[in-house]
Amino acid sequence: MKVSAKVDNQRPAKDTPTLLNKMRRGELLVEACPSREVLKHVTSRWGVLVLLVLETRVHRFSELRRAIGGVSERMLAQTLQWLESDGLVDRTAFEVVPPHVEYSLTPLGREAAEKVRGLADWIETSLPRILQAQDSRGQKRTTMAPNPTRSSL
């Protein structure tokens, strides 16, 4: 008796999650996964820094801008809008003259900031080895002056 070893690759196995199930769960490797948009916001150039600064206390827009060297008003406003829409940042507007707006982390934002803090701490402690690896590969790097407000992060 001859047994065929042919496998039907067109039909997913019963235990293979469907695209819809993967998207519900949050499968970052699936192109259409909504988690990717959140990941983009949290790990953007400014998103990480906003989360780290807000981790310490409530800040006004101008305080955030001063604490995060190099960010334009436009990019900071956009980043705050993204993080607010993702439920990570609360925006509280006070009806006074001049307008007064404060930003703080939501409980979900605190969780995200904690995770980002772990990555930031790892980068800081590993930086000498990272710079050494870059030098050994002949990569150019720019030396940045330390941020005077860095200790507040």
Backbone as a ProteinNet text record, in pm:
[ID]
protein_1_A
[PRIMARY]
MKVSAKVDNQRPAKDTPTLLNKMRRGELLVEACPSREVLKHVTSRWGVLVLLVLETRVHRFSELRRAIGGVSERMLAQTLQWLESDGLVDRTAFEVVPPHVEYSLTPLGREAAEKVRGLADWIETSLPRILQAQDSRGQKRTTMAPNPTRSSL
[TERTIARY]
83.3	0	89.2	57.3	135.7	64.9	141.4	86.3	140.1	51.1	91.2	138.1	249.4	303.2	268.4	177.6	140	65.3	104.1	41.1	-29.2	-150.7	-226.8	-188.1	-104.2	-57.8	-157.9	-264.7	-362.3	-458.3	-479.6	-575.3	-501.1	-535.1	-465.8	-504.9	-410.9	-439.9	-542.1	-612.8	-719.4	-666.8	-542.5	-489.4	-416.6	-411.6	-348.2	-444.1	-399.5	-489.3	-517	-640.1	-676.2	-625.1	-621.3	-578	-665.4	-794.6	-886.6	-855.2	-830.4	-796.6	-663.3	-566.3	-436.8	-452.5	-535.2	-554.1	-626.9	-720.9	-791.7	-695	-606.1	-511.2	-401.9	-368.8	-260	-133.1	-125	-10.5	73.9	178.6	259.5	319.4	340	403.3	306.5	177.7	77.8	67.6	83.6	90.8	-26.5	-146.5	-265.9	-299	-212.4	-241.8	-246.5	-353.1	-363.3	-257.5	-196.7	-90.6	27.4	48.9	162.2	152.2	32.1	13.9	47.7	5	37.1	187.7	248.6	393.1	465.6	416	476.2	468.3	356.5	339.6	428.9	429.1	505.2	654.9	700.8	844.9	895	811.5	857.7	969.4	1038.8	1150.6	1110.7	992.6	949.8	858	789.5	697.2	765.9	880.5	957.3	992.5	1040.8	1084.8	968	855.1	736.1	695.3	691.5	654.1	751.3	880.3	979.5	966.2	943	929.4	800.9	690.7	562.9	559	652.1	657.3	680.9	748.3	785	673.7	599.2	494.9	414.4	311.9	230	313.6	301.1	375	283.2	314.8	251.9	328.4	266.4	326.6	466.3	478.6	608.1	713.4	673	766.7	815.4	722.6	760.6	860.6	831.4	918.2	1058	1067.4	1199.3	1271.4	1197.4	1258.1	1308.6	1243.4	1279.7	1351.9	1480.2	1559.3	1542.9	1523.5	1521	1385.4	1281.8	1149.3	1082.1	1023.3	949.6	811.1	748.7	612.8	519.2	532.5	444.4	458.8	582.6	604.3	561.6	583.8	540.4	388.3	321.8	174.8	121.3	182	137.4	160.1	275.4	306.6	209.1	180.8	84.8	-54.1	-93.5	-223.8	-228.1	-121	-114.8	-129.1	-47	-46.9	-179.2	-241.2	-373.3	-477.4	-472.4	-570.7	-553	-431.8	-405	-437.9	-481.7	-518.2	-401	-286.4	-167.1	-144.5	-196.7	-177.2	-312.7	-326.3	-444.4	-408	-499	-482.6	-591.9	-550.8	-646.1	-631.7	-738.4	-738.4	-814.1	-753.5	-815.4	-861.8	-985.6	-1042.2	-1004.2	-880.7	-828.3	-757.4	-724.6	-648.7	-515.7	-404	-391.8	-426.5	-455.4	-493.1	-385.9	-431.7	-343.2	-381.8	-286.8	-310.6	-203.1	-245.1	-151.3	-163.3	-51	-45	5.3	-56.9	-16.6	-38.1	22.5	4.9	-121.6	-190.8	-302.5	-243.2	-322.4	-269.2	-206.3	-269.4	-213.2	-81.2	-75.8	46.6	158.8	123.3	225.2	285.5	199.6	249.7	345.5	306.3	391.4	522.4	515.1	635.4	731.4	676.4	759.7	837.9	770.8	837.4	942.7	906.9	999.8	1119.5	1093.5	1201.3	1302.3	1253.5	1343.9	1435.1	1379.6	1460.3	1558.6	1511.7	1599.3	1713.7	1683.7	1787.8	1889.2	1841.1	1932.2	2023.1	1966.7	2047.1	2153.4	2113.8	2209	2322.5	2289.6	2394.6	2478.4	2421.4	2493.6	2561.5	2543.3	2594	2743.9	2829	2971.3	2997.7	2930.9	2949.2	2891.3	2779	2717.4	2809.4	2863.3	2954.3	3080.8	3130	3248.1	3218.2	3101.1	3062.2	3051.1	2994.7	2984.2	3122.4	3212.4	3348.6	3420	3401.9	3471.2	3419.8	3300.3	3244	3263	3333.4	3362.8	3245	3143.6	3027	3056.1	3009.8	3023.8	2913.6	2948	2846.2	2869.2	2763.3	2774.4	2773.1	2858.1	2861	2766.2	2674.9	2576.1	2611.2	2591.4	2611.6	2503.1	2537.6	2434.9	2325.1	2203.7	2088.5	2087.4	2087.2	2090.1	1969	1858.2	1738.8	1732.4	1834.2	1833.6	1814.9	1871.7	1860.3	1715.6	1630	1489.1	1412	1474.6	1406.1	1418.2
-115	0	123.1	218.7	339.4	452.5	525.6	638	766.5	857.4	984.5	1080	1145.9	1242.9	1385.6	1397.9	1530.3	1607.1	1732.9	1819.1	1931.8	1959.5	2068.3	2199	2278.8	2405	2518.4	2495.4	2600.9	2619.8	2518	2522.9	2533.2	2632.1	2642.1	2527.3	2486.6	2383.3	2437.8	2346.3	2388.7	2475	2450	2528.1	2654.5	2679.9	2800.5	2917.9	3024.8	3138.6	3209.4	3251.4	3324.4	3467.3	3538.4	3677.7	3760	3735.8	3810.1	3786.4	3661.4	3630.6	3692.2	3689.5	3750.1	3899.8	3964.3	4107.9	4141.5	4059.3	4082	4072.4	3975.9	3952.9	4058.3	4111.1	4206.5	4138.3	4102.2	4031.3	4132.2	4183.6	4288.9	4252.7	4125.7	4086.8	4084.2	4095.6	4102	4247.2	4269.4	4405.4	4493.7	4439.1	4519.2	4529.5	4480.6	4478.5	4620.1	4652.8	4786.5	4813.2	4709.2	4727.7	4804	4789.4	4857.1	5008.2	5060.8	5205.9	5253.8	5179.5	5215.1	5205.2	5099.2	5082.5	5200.3	5243.5	5358.5	5483.4	5504.6	5623.1	5617.3	5503.4	5489.1	5495.6	5431.1	5423	5527.1	5624	5730.1	5808.6	5886.7	5965.5	6044.7	6104.2	6189.3	6116.5	6012.4	5940.3	5882.3	5821.8	5763.9	5872.6	5985.5	6092.3	6156.6	6172.9	6226.8	6134.5	6005.1	5910.1	5916.7	5927.1	5932	6058.9	6172.2	6298.2	6298.6	6252.9	6252.6	6148.5	6055.5	5952.5	6014.6	6128.3	6188.1	6272.6	6347.5	6435.7	6494.7	6570.9	6643.5	6758.8	6782.6	6892	6974.4	7100.7	7187.1	7169.5	7213.6	7197.5	7259.3	7381.8	7451.1	7379.7	7321.6	7246.2	7121.3	7054.5	6936.1	6973.8	7082.4	7125.2	7157.7	7222.9	7254.4	7126.8	7033.7	6910.1	6819.3	6827.2	6740.9	6826.8	6834.7	6918.3	6878.7	6981.1	6957.8	6931.9	6915.2	6886.7	7018.4	7021.4	7140.2	7140.1	7257.1	7265.9	7173.5	7173.6	7092	6942.8	6895.9	6752.7	6713.7	6801.6	6771	6764.4	6860.2	6860.1	6734.2	6695	6575.2	6450.3	6441.1	6325	6316.1	6428	6428.7	6386.7	6430.9	6390.7	6240.3	6184.6	6039.8	5964.3	6003.3	5931.9	5949.4	6064.8	6086.6	5998	5989.4	5906.5	5758.4	5718.3	5579	5551.5	5653.7	5635.3	5634	5685.9	5684.4	5816.5	5924.5	6058.1	6124.3	6191.6	6274	6419.6	6491.3	6634.9	6705.2	6792.9	6868	7015.8	7074.4	7216.3	7294.5	7402.8	7490.4	7616.7	7653.5	7770.5	7897.6	7938.6	8061.4	8139.1	8263.6	8344.9	8377.1	8343.4	8269.2	8121.7	8051.6	7909.8	7828.4	7733.4	7648.8	7503.5	7427.3	7286.4	7203.9	7095.5	7004.7	6865.4	6796.5	6660.7	6567.8	6451.8	6350	6212.5	6113.2	5975.9	5915.8	5838.3	5757.9	5632.5	5551.8	5424.8	5339.5	5337.8	5264.3	5327.2	5459	5530.6	5502.2	5486.5	5452.3	5314.7	5221.4	5088.3	5098.5	5174.8	5191.1	5259	5362.9	5435.4	5344.3	5255.1	5160.3	5070.4	5024.1	4938.4	5017	5138.7	5223.6	5258.6	5282.8	5312.9	5198.8	5075	4960.3	4961.4	4991	4998.4	5114.5	5230.9	5347.9	5320.6	5257.1	5223	5127.2	5028.2	4933.8	5006.7	5097.3	5172.8	5254.2	5323	5405.5	5320.7	5207	5124.8	5052	5027	4956.3	5050.7	5180.8	5276.7	5264	5245.9	5230.1	5113.4	5001.5	4886.1	4913.2	4984.8	5018.3	5110.1	5212.5	5305.8	5234.9	5142.3	5065	4980.9	4920	4840.3	4928.9	5048.1	5140.4	5181	5211.1	5249.7	5136.6	5014.3	4900.8	4871.6	4916.3	4897.5	5021.8	5119.4	5239	5331.4	5318.8	5405.7	5540.4	5644.1	5778.3	5799.6	5871.5	5907.6	6051.3	6112.4	6249.6	6247.3	6327.2	6337.2	6447.6	6414.2	6512.2	6560	6689.2	6744.4	6690.1	6662.4	6611.6	6715.3	6667.2	6754	6792	6923.1	6961.7	6914.2	6885	6838.1	6686.5	6617.9	6472.3	6410.3	6473.4	6416	6412.4	6494.7	6494.1	6379.1	6307.1	6193.1	6079.7
0	0	0	-88.7	-103.1	-28.3	55.5	130.7	70.7	41.6	-17.6	91.4	65.4	160.3	119.4	23.4	-25.6	84.1	103.4	202.6	129.2	170.6	109.6	178.6	110.8	168	151.4	81.1	56.5	173.2	250.1	359.7	492.5	578.4	706.7	799	880.6	979.5	1078.4	1143	1234.7	1349	1392.6	1504	1458.4	1328	1276.9	1292.9	1362.7	1381.5	1249.4	1233.4	1112.4	1124.2	1012.1	1012.2	1106.1	1101.5	1187.3	1334.9	1371.5	1510.8	1551.1	1459.6	1488.8	1512.6	1431.5	1445.7	1574.8	1614.4	1741.4	1858.9	1850.9	1958.7	1958.5	1841.8	1830.4	1785.8	1660.3	1604.3	1527.1	1589.6	1529.2	1394	1369	1243.4	1126.5	1153.5	1047.1	1002.6	873.6	820.5	861.2	862.2	890.4	1039.4	1125.4	1269.2	1326.8	1398.9	1458.8	1566	1618.2	1717.6	1659.6	1530.5	1467.1	1478.5	1467	1476.5	1617.7	1718.1	1856.4	1878	1827.3	1839.2	1775.5	1660.6	1591.6	1678.8	1744.5	1828.8	1952.8	2019.1	2143.6	2117.8	2011.4	1986.5	1888	1855.1	1766.3	1834.7	1755.6	1807.6	1932.2	1929.8	2040.4	2138.4	2095.7	2182.6	2304.6	2283.3	2393.7	2494.6	2444.4	2533.5	2608.1	2541.9	2608.9	2723.4	2698.2	2803.5	2921	2891.9	2998.8	3082.4	3016.9	3090.7	3173.4	3114.7	3186.8	3298.4	3296.1	3399.4	3537.8	3540.6	3669.1	3730.1	3643.8	3696.1	3581	3615.3	3518.4	3462.4	3330.8	3266.8	3178.4	3168.8	3070.1	2939.6	2829	2696.7	2692.1	2740.2	2734.3	2819.1	2930.5	3014.1	2941.4	2875	2796.8	2688.5	2619.4	2509.5	2561	2675.1	2732.6	2777.5	2833.4	2884.5	2772.8	2656.3	2543.2	2440.5	2452.9	2363.1	2217.2	2131.7	1987.8	1926.1	2003.9	1947.6	1909.1	1790.8	1747.2	1811.7	1814.3	1868.8	1793.6	1661.8	1576.6	1607.2	1616.8	1641.7	1783	1878.8	2015.2	2021.3	1957.5	1955.9	1889	1777.5	1706.3	1791.1	1853.3	1937.8	2054.7	2117.2	2228.3	2181.4	2062.7	2007.7	1983.4	1927.7	1903.6	2035.2	2133	2260.6	2334.7	2318.9	2378.8	2311.2	2178.7	2107	2138.3	2174.5	2211.7	2358.4	2430.8	2571.2	2666.6	2623.4	2707.8	2780.9	2724.5	2781.1	2801.6	2914.9	2942.9	2918.7	2854.4	2830.9	2910.1	3001.2	3082.2	3049.3	2995.3	2960	3066.1	3111.7	3210.3	3138.6	3162.3	3094.6	3169.4	3147	3205.3	3095.3	3123	3028.2	3094.5	3031.4	2905.9	2926.2	2815.7	2825.9	2899.2	2975.4	3055.6	3028	2974.8	2943.4	3012.1	3075	3140.1	3079.9	3076.1	3022.9	3132.3	3139.6	3236.7	3174.9	3236.9	3189.9	3249.2	3169.1	3217	3281.6	3349.5	3400.9	3289.1	3173.1	3059.3	3015	3016.9	2982.3	3080.1	3208.1	3308.8	3280.2	3239.6	3203	3085.1	2983.5	2864.9	2902.5	2985.7	3026.8	3102.4	3182.6	3257.4	3161.5	3056.9	2958	2880.9	2840	2766.1	2854.6	2982.9	3077.8	3081.8	3081.2	3080.2	2958.9	2843.2	2721.1	2729.1	2774.9	2786.3	2884	2995.5	3092.8	3032.6	2957.8	2893.5	2794.3	2715.4	2618.8	2691.6	2797.7	2872.9	2931.1	2990.8	3052.2	2947.5	2831.7	2725.3	2627	2643.8	2546.5	2519.3	2620.3	2588.5	2492.4	2514	2424.6	2286.6	2281.5	2153.1	2074.3	2141.5	2074.1	2027.7	2109	2070.6	1946.7	1941.8	1824.8	1701.4	1717.5	1604.8	1555.6	1649.7	1612.1	1539.8	1588.1	1526.5	1386.1	1356.8	1222.9	1136.7	1189	1112.3	1091.8	1175.4	1161.2	1224.8	1156.6	1212	1314.2	1417.1	1514.2	1555.5	1597.6	1645.2	1796.3	1853.6	1998.4	2038.5	2124.6	2168.2	2308	2329.9	2463.3	2554.7	2678.4	2769.7	2789.5	2803.3	2826.1	2973.8	3004.3	3145.3	3224.4	3156.7	3228.1	3234.6	3183.5	3178	3315.7	3416.4	3550.5	3599.3	3536.4	3576.4	3514.8	3420.6	3358.8	3451.5
[MASK]
+++++++++++++++++++++++++++++++++++++++++++++++++++++++++++++++++++++++++++++++++++++++++++++++++++++++++++++++++++++++++++++++++++++++++++++++++++++++++

